[in-house]
Short mmCIF file of C-alpha atoms in Angstrom, two decimals:
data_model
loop_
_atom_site.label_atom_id
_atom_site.label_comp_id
_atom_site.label_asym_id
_atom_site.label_seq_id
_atom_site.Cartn_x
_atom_site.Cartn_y
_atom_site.Cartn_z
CA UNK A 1 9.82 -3.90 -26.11
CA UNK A 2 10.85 -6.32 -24.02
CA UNK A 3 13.41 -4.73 -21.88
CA UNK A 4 11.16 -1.61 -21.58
CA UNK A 5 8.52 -3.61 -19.70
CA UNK A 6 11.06 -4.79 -17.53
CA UNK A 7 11.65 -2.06 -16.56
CA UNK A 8 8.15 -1.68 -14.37
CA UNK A 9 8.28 -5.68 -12.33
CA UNK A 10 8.53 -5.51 -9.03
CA UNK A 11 11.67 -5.06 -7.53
CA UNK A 12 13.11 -6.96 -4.73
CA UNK A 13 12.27 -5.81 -1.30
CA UNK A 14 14.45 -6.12 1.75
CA UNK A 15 11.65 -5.02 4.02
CA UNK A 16 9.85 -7.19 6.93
CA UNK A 17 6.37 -8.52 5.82
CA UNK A 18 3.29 -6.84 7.08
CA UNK A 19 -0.42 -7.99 8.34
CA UNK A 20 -3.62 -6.11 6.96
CA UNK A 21 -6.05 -3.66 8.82
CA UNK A 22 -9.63 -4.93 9.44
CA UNK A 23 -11.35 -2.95 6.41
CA UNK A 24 -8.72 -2.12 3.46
CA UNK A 25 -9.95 0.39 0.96
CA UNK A 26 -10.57 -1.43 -2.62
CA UNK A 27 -8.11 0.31 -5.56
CA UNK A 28 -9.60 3.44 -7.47
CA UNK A 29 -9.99 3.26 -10.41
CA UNK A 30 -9.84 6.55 -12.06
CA UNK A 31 -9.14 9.06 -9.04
CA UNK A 32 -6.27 11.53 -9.97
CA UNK A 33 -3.66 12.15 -7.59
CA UNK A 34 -4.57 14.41 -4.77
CA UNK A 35 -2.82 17.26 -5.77
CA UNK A 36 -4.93 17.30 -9.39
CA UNK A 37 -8.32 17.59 -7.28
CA UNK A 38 -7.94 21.00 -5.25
CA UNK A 39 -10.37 23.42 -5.22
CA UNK A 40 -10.90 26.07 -8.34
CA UNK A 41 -10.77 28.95 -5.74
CA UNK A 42 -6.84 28.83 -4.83
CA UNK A 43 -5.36 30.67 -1.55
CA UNK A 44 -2.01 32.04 -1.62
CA UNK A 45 0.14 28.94 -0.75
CA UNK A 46 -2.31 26.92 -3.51
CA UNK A 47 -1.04 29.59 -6.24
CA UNK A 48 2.37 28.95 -5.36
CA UNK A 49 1.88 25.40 -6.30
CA UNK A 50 -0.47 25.99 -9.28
CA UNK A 51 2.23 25.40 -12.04
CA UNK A 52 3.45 21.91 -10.43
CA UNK A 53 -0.33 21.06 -10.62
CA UNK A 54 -0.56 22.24 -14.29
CA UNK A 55 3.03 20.61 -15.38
CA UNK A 56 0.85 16.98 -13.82
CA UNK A 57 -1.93 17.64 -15.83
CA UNK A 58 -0.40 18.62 -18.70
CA UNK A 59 2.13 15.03 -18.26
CA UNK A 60 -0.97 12.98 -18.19
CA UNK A 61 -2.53 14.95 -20.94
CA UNK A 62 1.10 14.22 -22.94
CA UNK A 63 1.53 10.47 -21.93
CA UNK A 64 -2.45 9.31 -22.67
CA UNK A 65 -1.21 9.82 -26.36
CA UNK A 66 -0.28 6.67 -26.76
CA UNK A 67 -2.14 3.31 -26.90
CA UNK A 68 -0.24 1.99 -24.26
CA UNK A 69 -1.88 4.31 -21.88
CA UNK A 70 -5.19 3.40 -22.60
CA UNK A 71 -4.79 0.20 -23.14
CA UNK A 72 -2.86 0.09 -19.89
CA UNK A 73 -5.62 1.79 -18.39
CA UNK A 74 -8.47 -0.79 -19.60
CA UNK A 75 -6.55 -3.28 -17.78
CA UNK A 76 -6.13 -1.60 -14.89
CA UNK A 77 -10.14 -1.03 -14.36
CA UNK A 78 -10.85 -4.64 -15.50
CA UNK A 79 -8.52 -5.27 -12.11
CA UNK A 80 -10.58 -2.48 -9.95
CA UNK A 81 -14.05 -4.42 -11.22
CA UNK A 82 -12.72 -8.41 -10.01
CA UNK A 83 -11.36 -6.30 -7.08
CA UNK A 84 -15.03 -5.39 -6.04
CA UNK A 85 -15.97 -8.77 -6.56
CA UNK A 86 -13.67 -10.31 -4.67
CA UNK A 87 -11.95 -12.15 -7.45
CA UNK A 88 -8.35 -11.23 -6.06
CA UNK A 89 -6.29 -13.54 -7.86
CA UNK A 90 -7.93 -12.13 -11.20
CA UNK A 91 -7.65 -8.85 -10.43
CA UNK A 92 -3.93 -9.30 -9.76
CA UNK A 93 -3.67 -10.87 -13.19
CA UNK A 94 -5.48 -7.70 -15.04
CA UNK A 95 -3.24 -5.21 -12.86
CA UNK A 96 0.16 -7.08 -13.96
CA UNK A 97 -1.31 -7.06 -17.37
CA UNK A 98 -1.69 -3.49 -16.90
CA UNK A 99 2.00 -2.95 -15.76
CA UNK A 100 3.48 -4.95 -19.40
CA UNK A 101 1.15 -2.55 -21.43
CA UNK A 102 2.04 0.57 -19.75
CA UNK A 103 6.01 -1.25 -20.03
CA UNK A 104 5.49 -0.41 -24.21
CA UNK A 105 5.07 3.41 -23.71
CA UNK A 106 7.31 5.45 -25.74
CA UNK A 107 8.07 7.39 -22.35
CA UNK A 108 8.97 4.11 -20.47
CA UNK A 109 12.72 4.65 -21.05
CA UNK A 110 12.45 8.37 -20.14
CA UNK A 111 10.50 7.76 -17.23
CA UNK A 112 12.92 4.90 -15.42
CA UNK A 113 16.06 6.96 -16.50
CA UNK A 114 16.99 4.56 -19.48
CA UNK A 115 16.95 7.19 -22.05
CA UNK A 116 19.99 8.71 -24.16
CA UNK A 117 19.46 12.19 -23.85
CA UNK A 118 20.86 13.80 -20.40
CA UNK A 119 18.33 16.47 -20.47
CA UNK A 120 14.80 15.78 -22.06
CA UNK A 121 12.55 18.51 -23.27
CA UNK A 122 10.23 20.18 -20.19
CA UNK A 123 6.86 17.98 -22.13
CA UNK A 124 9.03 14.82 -22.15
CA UNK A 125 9.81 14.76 -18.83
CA UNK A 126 6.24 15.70 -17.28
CA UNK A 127 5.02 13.12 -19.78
CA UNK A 128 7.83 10.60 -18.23
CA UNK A 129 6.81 11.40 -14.57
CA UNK A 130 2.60 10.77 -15.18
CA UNK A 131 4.03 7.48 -16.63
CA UNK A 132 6.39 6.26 -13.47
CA UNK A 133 3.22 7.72 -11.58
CA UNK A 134 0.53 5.86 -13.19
CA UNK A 135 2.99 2.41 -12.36
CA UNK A 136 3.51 2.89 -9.03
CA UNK A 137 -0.25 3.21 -8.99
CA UNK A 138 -0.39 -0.26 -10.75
CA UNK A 139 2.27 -1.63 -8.05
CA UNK A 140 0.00 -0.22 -5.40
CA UNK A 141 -2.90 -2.66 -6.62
CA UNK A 142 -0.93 -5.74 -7.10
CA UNK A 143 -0.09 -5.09 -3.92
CA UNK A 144 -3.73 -4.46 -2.46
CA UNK A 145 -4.43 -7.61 -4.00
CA UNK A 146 -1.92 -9.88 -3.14
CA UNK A 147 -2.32 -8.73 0.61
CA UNK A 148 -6.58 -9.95 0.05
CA UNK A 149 -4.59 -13.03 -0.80
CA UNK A 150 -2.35 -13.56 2.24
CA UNK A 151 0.66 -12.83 0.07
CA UNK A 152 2.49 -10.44 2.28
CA UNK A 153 5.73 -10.95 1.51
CA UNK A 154 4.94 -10.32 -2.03
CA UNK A 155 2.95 -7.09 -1.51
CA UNK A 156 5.14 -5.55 0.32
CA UNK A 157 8.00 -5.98 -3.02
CA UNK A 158 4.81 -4.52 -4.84
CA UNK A 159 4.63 -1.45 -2.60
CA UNK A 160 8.46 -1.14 -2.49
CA UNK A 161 8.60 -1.19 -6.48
CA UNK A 162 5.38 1.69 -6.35
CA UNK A 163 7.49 3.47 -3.61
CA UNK A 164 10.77 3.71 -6.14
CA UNK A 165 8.55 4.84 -8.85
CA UNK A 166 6.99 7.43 -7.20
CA UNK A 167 8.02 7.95 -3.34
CA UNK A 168 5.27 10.87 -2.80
CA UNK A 169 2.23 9.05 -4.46
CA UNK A 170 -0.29 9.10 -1.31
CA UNK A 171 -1.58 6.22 -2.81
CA UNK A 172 1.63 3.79 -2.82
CA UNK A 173 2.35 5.45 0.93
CA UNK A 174 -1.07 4.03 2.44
CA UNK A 175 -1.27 1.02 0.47
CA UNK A 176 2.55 -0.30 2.26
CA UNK A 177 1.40 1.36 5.62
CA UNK A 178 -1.87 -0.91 5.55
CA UNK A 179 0.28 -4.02 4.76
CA UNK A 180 2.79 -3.08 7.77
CA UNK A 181 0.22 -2.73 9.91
CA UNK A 182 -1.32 -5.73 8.78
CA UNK A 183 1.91 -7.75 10.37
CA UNK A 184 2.00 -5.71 13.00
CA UNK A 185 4.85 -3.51 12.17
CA UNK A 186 3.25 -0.62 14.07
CA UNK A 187 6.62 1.53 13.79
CA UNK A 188 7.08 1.54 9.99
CA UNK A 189 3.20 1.34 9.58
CA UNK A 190 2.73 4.71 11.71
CA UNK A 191 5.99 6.36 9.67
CA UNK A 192 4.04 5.42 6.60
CA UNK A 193 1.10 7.06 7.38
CA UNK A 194 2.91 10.03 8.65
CA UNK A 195 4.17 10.53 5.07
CA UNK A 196 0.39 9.75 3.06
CA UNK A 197 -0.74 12.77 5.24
CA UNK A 198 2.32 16.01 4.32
CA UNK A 199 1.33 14.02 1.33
CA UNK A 200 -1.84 15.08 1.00
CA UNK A 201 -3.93 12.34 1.94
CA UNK A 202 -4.33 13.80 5.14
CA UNK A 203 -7.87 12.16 6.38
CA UNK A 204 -6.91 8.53 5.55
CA UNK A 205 -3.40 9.36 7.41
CA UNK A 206 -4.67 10.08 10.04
CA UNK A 207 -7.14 7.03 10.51
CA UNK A 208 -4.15 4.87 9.89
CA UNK A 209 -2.11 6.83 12.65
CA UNK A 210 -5.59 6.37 14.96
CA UNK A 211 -5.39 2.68 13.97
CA UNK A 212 -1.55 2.50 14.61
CA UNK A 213 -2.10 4.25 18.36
CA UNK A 214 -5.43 1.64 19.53
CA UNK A 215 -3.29 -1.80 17.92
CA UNK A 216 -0.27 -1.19 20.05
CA UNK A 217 -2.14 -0.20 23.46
CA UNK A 218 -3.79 -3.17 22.87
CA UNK A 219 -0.54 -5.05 22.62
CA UNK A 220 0.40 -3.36 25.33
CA UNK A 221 -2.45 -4.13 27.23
CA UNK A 222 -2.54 -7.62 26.28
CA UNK A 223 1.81 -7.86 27.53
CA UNK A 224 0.68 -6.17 30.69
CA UNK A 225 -2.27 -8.54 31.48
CA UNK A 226 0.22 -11.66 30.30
CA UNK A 227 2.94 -10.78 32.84
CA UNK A 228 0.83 -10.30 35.66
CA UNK A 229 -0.64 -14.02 35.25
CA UNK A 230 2.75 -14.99 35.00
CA UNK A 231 3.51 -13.95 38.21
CA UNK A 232 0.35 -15.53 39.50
CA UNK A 233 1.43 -18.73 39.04
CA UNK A 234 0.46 -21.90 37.59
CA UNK A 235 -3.45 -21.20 39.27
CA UNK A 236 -4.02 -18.51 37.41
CA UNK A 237 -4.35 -21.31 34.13
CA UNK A 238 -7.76 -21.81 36.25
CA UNK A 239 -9.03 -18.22 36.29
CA UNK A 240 -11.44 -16.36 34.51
CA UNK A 241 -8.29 -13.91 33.71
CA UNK A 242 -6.84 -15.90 31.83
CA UNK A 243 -9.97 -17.41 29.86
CA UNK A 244 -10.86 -13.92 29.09
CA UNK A 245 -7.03 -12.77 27.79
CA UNK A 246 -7.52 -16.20 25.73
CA UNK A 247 -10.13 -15.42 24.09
CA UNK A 248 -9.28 -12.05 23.14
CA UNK A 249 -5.79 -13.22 21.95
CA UNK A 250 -7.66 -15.98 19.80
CA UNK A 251 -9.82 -13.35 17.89
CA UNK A 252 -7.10 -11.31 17.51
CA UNK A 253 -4.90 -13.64 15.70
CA UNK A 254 -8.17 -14.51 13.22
CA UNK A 255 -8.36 -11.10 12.23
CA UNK A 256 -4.56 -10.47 11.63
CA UNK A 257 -3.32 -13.82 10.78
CA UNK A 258 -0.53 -12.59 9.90
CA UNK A 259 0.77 -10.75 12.87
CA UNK A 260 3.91 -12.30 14.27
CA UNK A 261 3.73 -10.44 17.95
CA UNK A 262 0.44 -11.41 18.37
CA UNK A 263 1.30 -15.39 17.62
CA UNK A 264 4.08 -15.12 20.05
CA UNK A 265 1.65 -13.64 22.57
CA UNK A 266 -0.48 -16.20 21.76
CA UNK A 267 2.10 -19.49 22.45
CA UNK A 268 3.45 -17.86 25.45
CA UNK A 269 -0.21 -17.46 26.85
CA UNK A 270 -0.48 -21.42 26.29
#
C-alpha cells in the first residue's frame, strides 16, 4: 500500500511560480467532468462522442466499488466545506488525505501504468482512467488551496502533478492558468485558458482569456506611463503623474502580491 499511494504526491515542477486572480472559484465538490453533463437531446457531433461519455460513466461507476473511492471522496468534501470557510490550511490537509486514500485503490497501479498486464480488460482501464481523473481533481484543490495560502511555488507542483494525471481535465487546466496569472505569467496563463475552453469549459476560458487581455494592457499602460516620466526628468517626482501611477502601482501589488513584473515596476517607479 505504500508504494501505491506514492504513486499520486505531487511531482516536481520545473515551471515559474504564478500570482492569483482577484476572485478564484472555491473547489467543487461533486461536479462531474464537463463532458458527463451534456444535454439528453444529442446533435450529430454529440452522438459521435456518446460512447467516450458512456466508457466515463461507466469507469466511475467501476472504480466507486471500492472503499477507497468513497472514502477518498469523504475527504475530499470535508476539504470543499473548510474551503468555504476559509480554513485553507485544513482544507489542504483533508484534500492530501484524500489523495493517500484514493493511493489504496485496487486500480491505482493500473491507472499510473504500474500494472503487470500490457493490455488490461476495456472495464479495467475506464475504471483506471476515472481513478487518475478523480486525482488530478484532488491535485487541482491542493493546489487551489495552497495558492489561498500564498504558496505558489507549491501549487503550481500541485497543478503540474493534476496536469500529468489527466492533461484534458478542464478543471486542472483553469486551476494552473489562475495560479499563472496570479504571478503574472500572462503568456502561459492565456495558453492555459486556451486549452480549459477546446476543453470544454468554454465560459470560464474565456473570462480567464478576458482577464489575461485587461492585466497586460494595464502593464502596458502602466510601462508606457513609467517611461514617459522618465524622460521628464527628475521634476516629474513632483507631479500629480506620478502620484497618480503610484498609487495605482501600490494597489496593484496588494492585490497580486505575488506578481514579480509588477514589483519591478514598482522599485523602478521609486
Amino acid at each position: 500500500h505504500a508504494r501505491r499511494r506514492s504513486s499520486f504526491s505531487p511531482h516536481k515542477a520545473t515551471v515559474p511560480p504564478v500570482p492569483v486572480p482577484p476572485a478564484a472559484a472555491p473547489p467543487t465538490s461533486t461536479a462531474a467532468p464537463p463532458s458527463l453533463e451534456r444535454s439528453s437531446s444529442l446533435g450529430a457531433a454529440d452522438r459521435e462522442g456518446a460512447p467516450q461519455v458512456a466508457s466515463e460513466r461507466s469507469g466511475e461507476q467501476e472504480a466507486a466499488r471500492s472503499p477507497a473511492w468513497s472514502a477518498a471522496e469523504e475527504l475530499k468534501g470535508r476539504g470543499n466545506g473548510k474551503y468555504e470557510a476559509k480554513d485553507y490550511a485544513a482544507a489542504l490537509q483533508y484534500y492530501q488525505r484524500a489523495l493517500g486514500a484514493l493511493g489504496a485503490h485496487p486500480l491505482c497501479e493500473a491507472a499510473t501504468g504500474g500494472g503487470r498486464d500490457l493490455v488490461a480488460p476495456a472495464a479495467t482501464a475506464a475504471g483506471a482512467a476515472a481513478v487518475r481523473s478523480r486525482a488530478s481533481s484532488y491535485h487541482a484543490n491542493c493546489a487551489a488551496a495552497l495558492t489561498q495560502l500564498g504558496r505558489l511555488s507549491e501549487a503550481l507542483r500541485e497543478c503540474d502533478a493534476a496536469l500529468r494525471l489527466d492533461a484534458a481535465l478542464p478543471k486542472s487546466l483553469l486551476r494552473a492558468a489562475h495560479v499563472f496569472m496570479s504571478l503574472g505569467e500572462y503568456v502561459r496563463a492565456r495558453e492555459l485558458y486556451e486549452r480549459a475552453s477546446r476543453a470544454g469549459a468554454t465560459a470560464d476560458g474565456a473570462n480567464g482569456l478576458r482577464m489575461c487581455g485587461e492585466a497586460e494592457q494595464e502593464m502596458g499602460r502602466v510601462g508606457s506611463e513609467l517611461a514617459a516620466l522618465r524622460r521628464a526628468g527628475a521634476q516629474c517626482k513632483s507631479r500629480q503623474a506620478f502620484r497618480d501611477l503610484s498609487s495605482r502601482l501600490e494597489a496593484s501589488c496588494l492585490r497580486c502580491a505575488h506578481n514579480e513584473a509588477l514589483k519591478a515596476l514598482r522599485v523602478e517607479l521609486l
